[in-house]
XYZ file of C-alpha atoms in Angstrom:
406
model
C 133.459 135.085 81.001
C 132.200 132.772 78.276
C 130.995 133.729 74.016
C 132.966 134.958 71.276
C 134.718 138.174 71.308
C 132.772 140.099 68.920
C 130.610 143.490 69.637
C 129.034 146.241 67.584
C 131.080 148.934 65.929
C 130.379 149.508 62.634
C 127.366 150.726 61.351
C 125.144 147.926 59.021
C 125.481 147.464 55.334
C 121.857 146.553 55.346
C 119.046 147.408 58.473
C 117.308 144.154 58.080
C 121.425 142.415 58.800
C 121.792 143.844 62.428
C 125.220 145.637 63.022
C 128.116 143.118 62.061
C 130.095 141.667 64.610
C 133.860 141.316 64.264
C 136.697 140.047 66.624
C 137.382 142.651 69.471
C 140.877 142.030 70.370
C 141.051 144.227 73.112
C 138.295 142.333 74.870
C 140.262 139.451 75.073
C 142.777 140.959 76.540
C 140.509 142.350 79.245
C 139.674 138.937 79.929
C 143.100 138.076 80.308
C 143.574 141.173 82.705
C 140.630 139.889 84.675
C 141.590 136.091 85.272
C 145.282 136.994 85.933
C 144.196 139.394 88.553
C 141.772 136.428 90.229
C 144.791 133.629 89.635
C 147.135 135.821 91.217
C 144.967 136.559 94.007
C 144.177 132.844 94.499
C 147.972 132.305 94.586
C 148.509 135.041 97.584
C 150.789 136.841 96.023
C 151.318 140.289 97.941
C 149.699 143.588 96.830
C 146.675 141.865 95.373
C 144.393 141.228 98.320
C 141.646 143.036 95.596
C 142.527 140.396 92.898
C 138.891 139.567 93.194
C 137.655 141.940 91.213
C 138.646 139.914 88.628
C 135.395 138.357 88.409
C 133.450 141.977 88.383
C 135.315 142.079 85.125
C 134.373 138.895 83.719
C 130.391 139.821 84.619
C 130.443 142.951 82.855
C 132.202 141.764 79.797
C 129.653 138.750 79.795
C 127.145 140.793 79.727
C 128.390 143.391 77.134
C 128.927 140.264 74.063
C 126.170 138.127 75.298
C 123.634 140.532 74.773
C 125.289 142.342 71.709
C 124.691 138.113 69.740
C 121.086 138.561 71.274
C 120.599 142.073 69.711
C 121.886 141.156 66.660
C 119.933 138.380 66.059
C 116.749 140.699 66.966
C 118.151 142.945 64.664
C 118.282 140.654 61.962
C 115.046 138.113 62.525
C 113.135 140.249 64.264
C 112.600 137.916 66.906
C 115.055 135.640 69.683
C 115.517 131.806 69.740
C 115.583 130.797 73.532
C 116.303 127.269 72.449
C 119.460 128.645 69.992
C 120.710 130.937 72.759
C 120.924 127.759 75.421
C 122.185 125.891 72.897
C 125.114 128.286 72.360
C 125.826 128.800 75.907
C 125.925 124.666 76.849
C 128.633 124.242 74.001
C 130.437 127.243 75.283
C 130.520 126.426 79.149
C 129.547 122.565 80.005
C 131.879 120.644 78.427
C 134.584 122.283 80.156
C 132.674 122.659 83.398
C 132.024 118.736 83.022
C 135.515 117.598 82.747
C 136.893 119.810 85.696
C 134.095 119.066 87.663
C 134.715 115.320 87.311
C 138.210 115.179 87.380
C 138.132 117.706 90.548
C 136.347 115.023 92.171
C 138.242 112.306 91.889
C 141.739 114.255 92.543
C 140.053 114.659 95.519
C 139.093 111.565 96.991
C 142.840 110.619 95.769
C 144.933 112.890 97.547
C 142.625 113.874 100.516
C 140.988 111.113 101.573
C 136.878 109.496 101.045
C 135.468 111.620 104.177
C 136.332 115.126 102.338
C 135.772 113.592 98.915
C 132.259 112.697 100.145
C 131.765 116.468 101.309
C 133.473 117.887 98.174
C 131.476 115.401 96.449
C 128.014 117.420 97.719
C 129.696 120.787 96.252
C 130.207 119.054 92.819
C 126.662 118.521 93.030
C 125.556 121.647 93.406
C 128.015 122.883 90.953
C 126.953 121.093 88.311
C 123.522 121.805 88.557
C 124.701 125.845 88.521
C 123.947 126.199 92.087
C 126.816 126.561 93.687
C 126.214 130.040 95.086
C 123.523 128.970 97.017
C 125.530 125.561 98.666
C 128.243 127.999 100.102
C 125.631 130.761 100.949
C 123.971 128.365 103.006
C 127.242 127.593 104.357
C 128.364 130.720 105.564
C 131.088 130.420 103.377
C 133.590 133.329 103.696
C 136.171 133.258 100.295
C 138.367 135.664 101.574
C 138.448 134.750 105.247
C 140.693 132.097 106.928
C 139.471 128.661 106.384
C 139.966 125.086 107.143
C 139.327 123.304 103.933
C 137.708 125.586 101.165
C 136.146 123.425 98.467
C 138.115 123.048 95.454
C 135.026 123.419 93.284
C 134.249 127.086 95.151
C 134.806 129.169 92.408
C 131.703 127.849 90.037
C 130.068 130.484 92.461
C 130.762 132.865 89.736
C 129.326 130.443 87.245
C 126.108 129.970 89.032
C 125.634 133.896 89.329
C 126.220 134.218 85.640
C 123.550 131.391 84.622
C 120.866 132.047 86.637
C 121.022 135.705 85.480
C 120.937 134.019 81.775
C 117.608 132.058 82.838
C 115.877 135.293 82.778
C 118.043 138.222 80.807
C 116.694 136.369 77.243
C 113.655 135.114 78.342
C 112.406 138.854 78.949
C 113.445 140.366 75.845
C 111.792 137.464 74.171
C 108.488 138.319 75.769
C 108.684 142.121 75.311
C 109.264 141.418 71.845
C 106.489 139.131 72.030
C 104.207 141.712 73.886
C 105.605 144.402 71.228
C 107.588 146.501 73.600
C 110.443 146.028 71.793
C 111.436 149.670 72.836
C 111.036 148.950 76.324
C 114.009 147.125 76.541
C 116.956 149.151 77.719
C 114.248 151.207 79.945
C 113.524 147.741 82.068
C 116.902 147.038 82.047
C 118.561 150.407 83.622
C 115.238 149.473 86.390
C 116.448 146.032 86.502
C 120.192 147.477 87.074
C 119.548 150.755 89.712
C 117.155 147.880 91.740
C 120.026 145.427 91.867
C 122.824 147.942 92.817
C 120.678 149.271 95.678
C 119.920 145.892 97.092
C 123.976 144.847 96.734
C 124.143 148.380 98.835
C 121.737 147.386 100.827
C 122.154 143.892 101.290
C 125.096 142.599 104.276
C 126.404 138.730 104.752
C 127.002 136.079 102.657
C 123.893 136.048 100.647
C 125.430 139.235 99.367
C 128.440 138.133 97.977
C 127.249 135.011 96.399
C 123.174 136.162 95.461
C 122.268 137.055 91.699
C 120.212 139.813 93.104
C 122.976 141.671 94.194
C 125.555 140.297 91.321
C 122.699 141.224 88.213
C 123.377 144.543 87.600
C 127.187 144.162 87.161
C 125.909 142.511 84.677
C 123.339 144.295 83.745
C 126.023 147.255 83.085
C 127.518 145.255 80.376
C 123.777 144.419 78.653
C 123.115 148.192 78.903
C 126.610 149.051 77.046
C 125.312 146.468 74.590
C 122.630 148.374 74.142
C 124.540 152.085 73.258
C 127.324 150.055 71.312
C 125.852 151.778 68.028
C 126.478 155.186 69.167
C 130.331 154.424 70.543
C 131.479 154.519 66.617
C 130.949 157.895 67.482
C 133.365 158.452 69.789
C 136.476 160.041 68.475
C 139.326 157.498 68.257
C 141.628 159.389 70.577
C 138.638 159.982 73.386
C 137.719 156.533 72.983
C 141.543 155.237 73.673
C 141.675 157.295 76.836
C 138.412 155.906 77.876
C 139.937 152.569 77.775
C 143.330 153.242 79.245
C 140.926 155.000 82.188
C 139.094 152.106 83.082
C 142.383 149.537 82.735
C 143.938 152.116 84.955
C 141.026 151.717 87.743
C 140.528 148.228 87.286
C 144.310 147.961 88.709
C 143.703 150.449 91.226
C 141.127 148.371 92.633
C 143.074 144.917 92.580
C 145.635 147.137 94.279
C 143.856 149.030 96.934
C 140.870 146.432 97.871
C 141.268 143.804 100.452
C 139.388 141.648 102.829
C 138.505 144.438 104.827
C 136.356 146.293 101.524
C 132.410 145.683 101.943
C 131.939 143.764 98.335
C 129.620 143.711 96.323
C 128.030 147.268 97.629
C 129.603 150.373 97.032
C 132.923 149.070 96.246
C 131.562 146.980 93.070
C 131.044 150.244 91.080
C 134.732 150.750 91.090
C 135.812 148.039 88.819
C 132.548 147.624 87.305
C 132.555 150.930 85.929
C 136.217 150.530 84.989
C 135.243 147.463 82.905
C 132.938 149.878 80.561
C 134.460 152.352 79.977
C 137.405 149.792 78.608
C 134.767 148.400 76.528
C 133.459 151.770 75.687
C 136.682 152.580 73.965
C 139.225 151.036 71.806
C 142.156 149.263 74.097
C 143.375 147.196 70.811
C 146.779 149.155 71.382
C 147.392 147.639 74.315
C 144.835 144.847 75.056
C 144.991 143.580 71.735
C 148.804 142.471 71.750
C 148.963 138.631 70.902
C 149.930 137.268 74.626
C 146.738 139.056 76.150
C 144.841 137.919 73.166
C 145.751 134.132 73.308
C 145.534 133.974 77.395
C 142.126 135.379 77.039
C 141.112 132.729 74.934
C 141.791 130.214 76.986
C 140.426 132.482 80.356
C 137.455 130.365 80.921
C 139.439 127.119 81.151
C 142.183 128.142 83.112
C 139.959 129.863 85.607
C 137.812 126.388 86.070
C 141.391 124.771 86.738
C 143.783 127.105 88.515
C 141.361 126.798 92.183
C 141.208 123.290 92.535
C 144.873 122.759 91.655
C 145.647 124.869 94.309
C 143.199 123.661 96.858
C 143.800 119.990 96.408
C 147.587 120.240 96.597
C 147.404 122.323 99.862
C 145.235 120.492 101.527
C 147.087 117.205 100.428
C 150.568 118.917 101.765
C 149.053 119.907 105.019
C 150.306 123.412 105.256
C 150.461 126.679 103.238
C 152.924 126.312 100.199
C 155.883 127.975 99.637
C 155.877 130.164 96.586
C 157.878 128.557 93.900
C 155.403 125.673 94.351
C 152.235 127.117 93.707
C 154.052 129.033 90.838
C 154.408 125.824 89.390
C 151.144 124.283 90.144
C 149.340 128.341 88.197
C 151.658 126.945 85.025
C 150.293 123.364 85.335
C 146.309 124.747 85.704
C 147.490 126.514 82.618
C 148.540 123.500 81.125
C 145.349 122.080 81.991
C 143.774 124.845 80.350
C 145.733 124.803 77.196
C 144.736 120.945 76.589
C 140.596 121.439 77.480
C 140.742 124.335 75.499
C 142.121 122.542 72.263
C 140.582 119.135 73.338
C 137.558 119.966 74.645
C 135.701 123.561 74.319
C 136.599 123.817 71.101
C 136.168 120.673 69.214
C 132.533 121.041 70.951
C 131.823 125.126 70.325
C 132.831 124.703 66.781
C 130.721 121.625 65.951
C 129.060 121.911 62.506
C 126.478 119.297 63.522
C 125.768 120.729 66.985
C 125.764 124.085 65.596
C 123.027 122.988 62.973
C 121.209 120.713 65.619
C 120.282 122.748 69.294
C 118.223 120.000 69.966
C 120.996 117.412 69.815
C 123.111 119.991 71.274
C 120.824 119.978 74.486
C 120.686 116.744 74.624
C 124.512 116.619 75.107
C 124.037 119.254 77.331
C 121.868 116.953 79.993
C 124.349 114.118 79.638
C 126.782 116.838 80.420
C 124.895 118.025 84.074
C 124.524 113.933 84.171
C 127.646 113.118 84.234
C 129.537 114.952 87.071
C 126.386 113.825 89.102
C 126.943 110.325 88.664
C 130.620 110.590 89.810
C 129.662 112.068 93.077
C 127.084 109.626 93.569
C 129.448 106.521 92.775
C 131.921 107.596 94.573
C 130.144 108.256 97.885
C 128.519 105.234 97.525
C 131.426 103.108 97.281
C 133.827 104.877 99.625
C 135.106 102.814 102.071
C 134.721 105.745 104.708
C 137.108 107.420 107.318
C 139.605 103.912 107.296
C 140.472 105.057 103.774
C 141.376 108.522 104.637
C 144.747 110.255 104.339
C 143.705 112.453 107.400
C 142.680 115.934 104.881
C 139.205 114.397 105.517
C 139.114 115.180 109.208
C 139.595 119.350 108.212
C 136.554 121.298 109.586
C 134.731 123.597 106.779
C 134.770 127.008 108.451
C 134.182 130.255 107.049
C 132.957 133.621 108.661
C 129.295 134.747 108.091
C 130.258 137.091 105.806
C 132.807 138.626 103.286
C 133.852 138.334 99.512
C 135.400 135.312 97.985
């Protein structure tokens, strides 16, 4: 869910450039499809109990752009910058991450009280060091089950998955460049991918929602599209457009016909993940690429870090479920929310001339970044008064069954 919208699909003016990358309207729009279908779900309205799939999406489209910049800059240096890649990806995710994070936190010890703000406080932790995944595994954290207090700061789940998958997906084709095995590439990937599909298959509980093992080759389908993207030019236009309209088509049959019930990742994950490339496969522009799909995709990655904890905080603060004009109201305020970090904050940082020209200085903002939602948790539960302070929220138990998607 995170880097520029731009992929391969013209041929190079010059080998030594690497294909050129232009703006791929359509796959904002798919990223609008994909965090409409998760904000939706969140919200509870009927007939999207598979809304979840959402984040499939977002994994296979990360994986499609991310590694088409990485190929391109092989293509053009012969080589990859580790340090320039994390550099990218800290403007692109933590300031936004940081400012949620922190103001997450102290929305919560406002309107639920110091003893949950203390335990929410652990998950901001966790979440800020992109480890999230492992907090609620360990847990038994059930997303899609019944539960007493979900953490507001759940969702960075997805987050975590994504980044620890990004510790190693650049660091290996930098060392079979290194080792000159350049070509082996794509062949270690599709391993990489039919290894992590059978494990998700294989693999039952929580640990199987939540685990990069069983998350990487969703993924992993995206960096192998990356890979083809120079022979899709050859696709003819009007194959290509029903390629695209195909996978839209599933992607909605899935947020339509999945629920609770559905074993996830396993099986069930190929649905939507397949969907997702064949829309990048082909050309969606004429319907993907109209300018309300375009401009919510842009600001996707914001308004997905907002739209939970909005809606977590306030029900938990009001006691009971809320009725459906409110939390209406509170999806357009999380998209307020978005609107303003996107223009205020992701932004302002991404398009940084001196960061851009300084990765070093850029990682260095990056640590202060982690820092700083880890100093809120640990002032805050170190100056809460305890339960005397509390509104009563506090006293919720976390409960969650030992299994199921979120």
């Amino acid at each position: 869910m995170t880097e520029t919208t731009t992929g391969v699909r013209h041929p190079a003016a010059h080998p030594a450039a690497g294909p050129p990358m232009r703006f791929r309207p359509d796959v904002e729009g798919l990223r609008a499809v994909a965090v409409t279908l998760v904000v939706l779900f969140h919200a509870g309205v009927p007939g999207l109990a598979g809304g979840y799939v959402g984040v499939d999406v977002f994994f296979v489209v990360s994986g499609f752009l991310i590694t088409s910049l990485m190929l391109r800059e092989v293509r053009r240096t012969g080589d990859l910058s580790l340090i320039d890649f994390y550099a990218r990806r800290a403007r692109r995710l933590l300031p936004a991450a940081a400012v949620v994070l922190v103001a997450t936190l102290l929305a919560s010890y406002h309107w639920l009280g110091f003893l949950r703000g203390d335990e929410i406080a652990g998950d901001v932790v966790w979440s800020a060091l992109f480890a999230a995944n492992f907090r609620f595994t360990a847990e038994g954290v059930d997303y899609l089950a019944s539960q007493g207090a979900p953490s507001p700061v759940q969702h960075f789940w997805s987050l975590a998955v994504e980044e620890q998958f990004y510790l190693v997906w650049p660091a290996v084709i930098a060392l079979l460049i290194w080792l000159g095995l350049r070509w082996a590439i794509g062949y270690w990937l599709a391993a990489a991918v039919v290894a992590s599909l059978a494990y998700s298959i294989w693999e039952t509980g929580t640990w199987s929602y939540f685990s990069p093992l069983t998350r990487a080759w969703e993924l992993g389908a995206g960096c192998l599209l990356a890979l083809a993207a120079p022979r899709l030019d050859r696709i003819p236009y009007r194959w290509a457009t029903a390629l695209a309209g195909t996978g839209l088509a599933l992607i909605v049959v899935a947020a339509l016909t999945f629920d609770d019930a559905t074993p996830f990742p396993g099986y069930a994950a190929v649905l939507p993940v397949l969907a997702t490339v064949l829309v990048l496969a082909g050309r969606g522009d004429s319907v993907l690429g109209r300018w309300p799909l375009v401009w919510l995709g842009r600001l996707s990655y914001s308004f997905y870090l907002w739209h939970w904890p909005v809606l977590i905080i306030a029900e938990q603060a009001y006691g009971e479920p809320l009725p459906a004009s409110t939390r209406a109201l509170l999806i357009l305020g999380a998209l307020g929310l978005a609107v303003i970090t996107y223009f205020g904050v992701e932004e302002p940082v991404r398009r940084s001339r001196t960061l851009r020209r300084s990765p070093v200085l850029t990682l260095s903002l990056a640590a202060w970044l982690i820092v700083a939602p880890l100093v809120a948790a640990r002032w805050q539960t170190s100056t809460s008064p305890g339960a005397e302070a509390g509104t009563g929220a506090e006293y919720q138990p976390r409960l969650g069954a030992p299994h199921g998607p979120p």
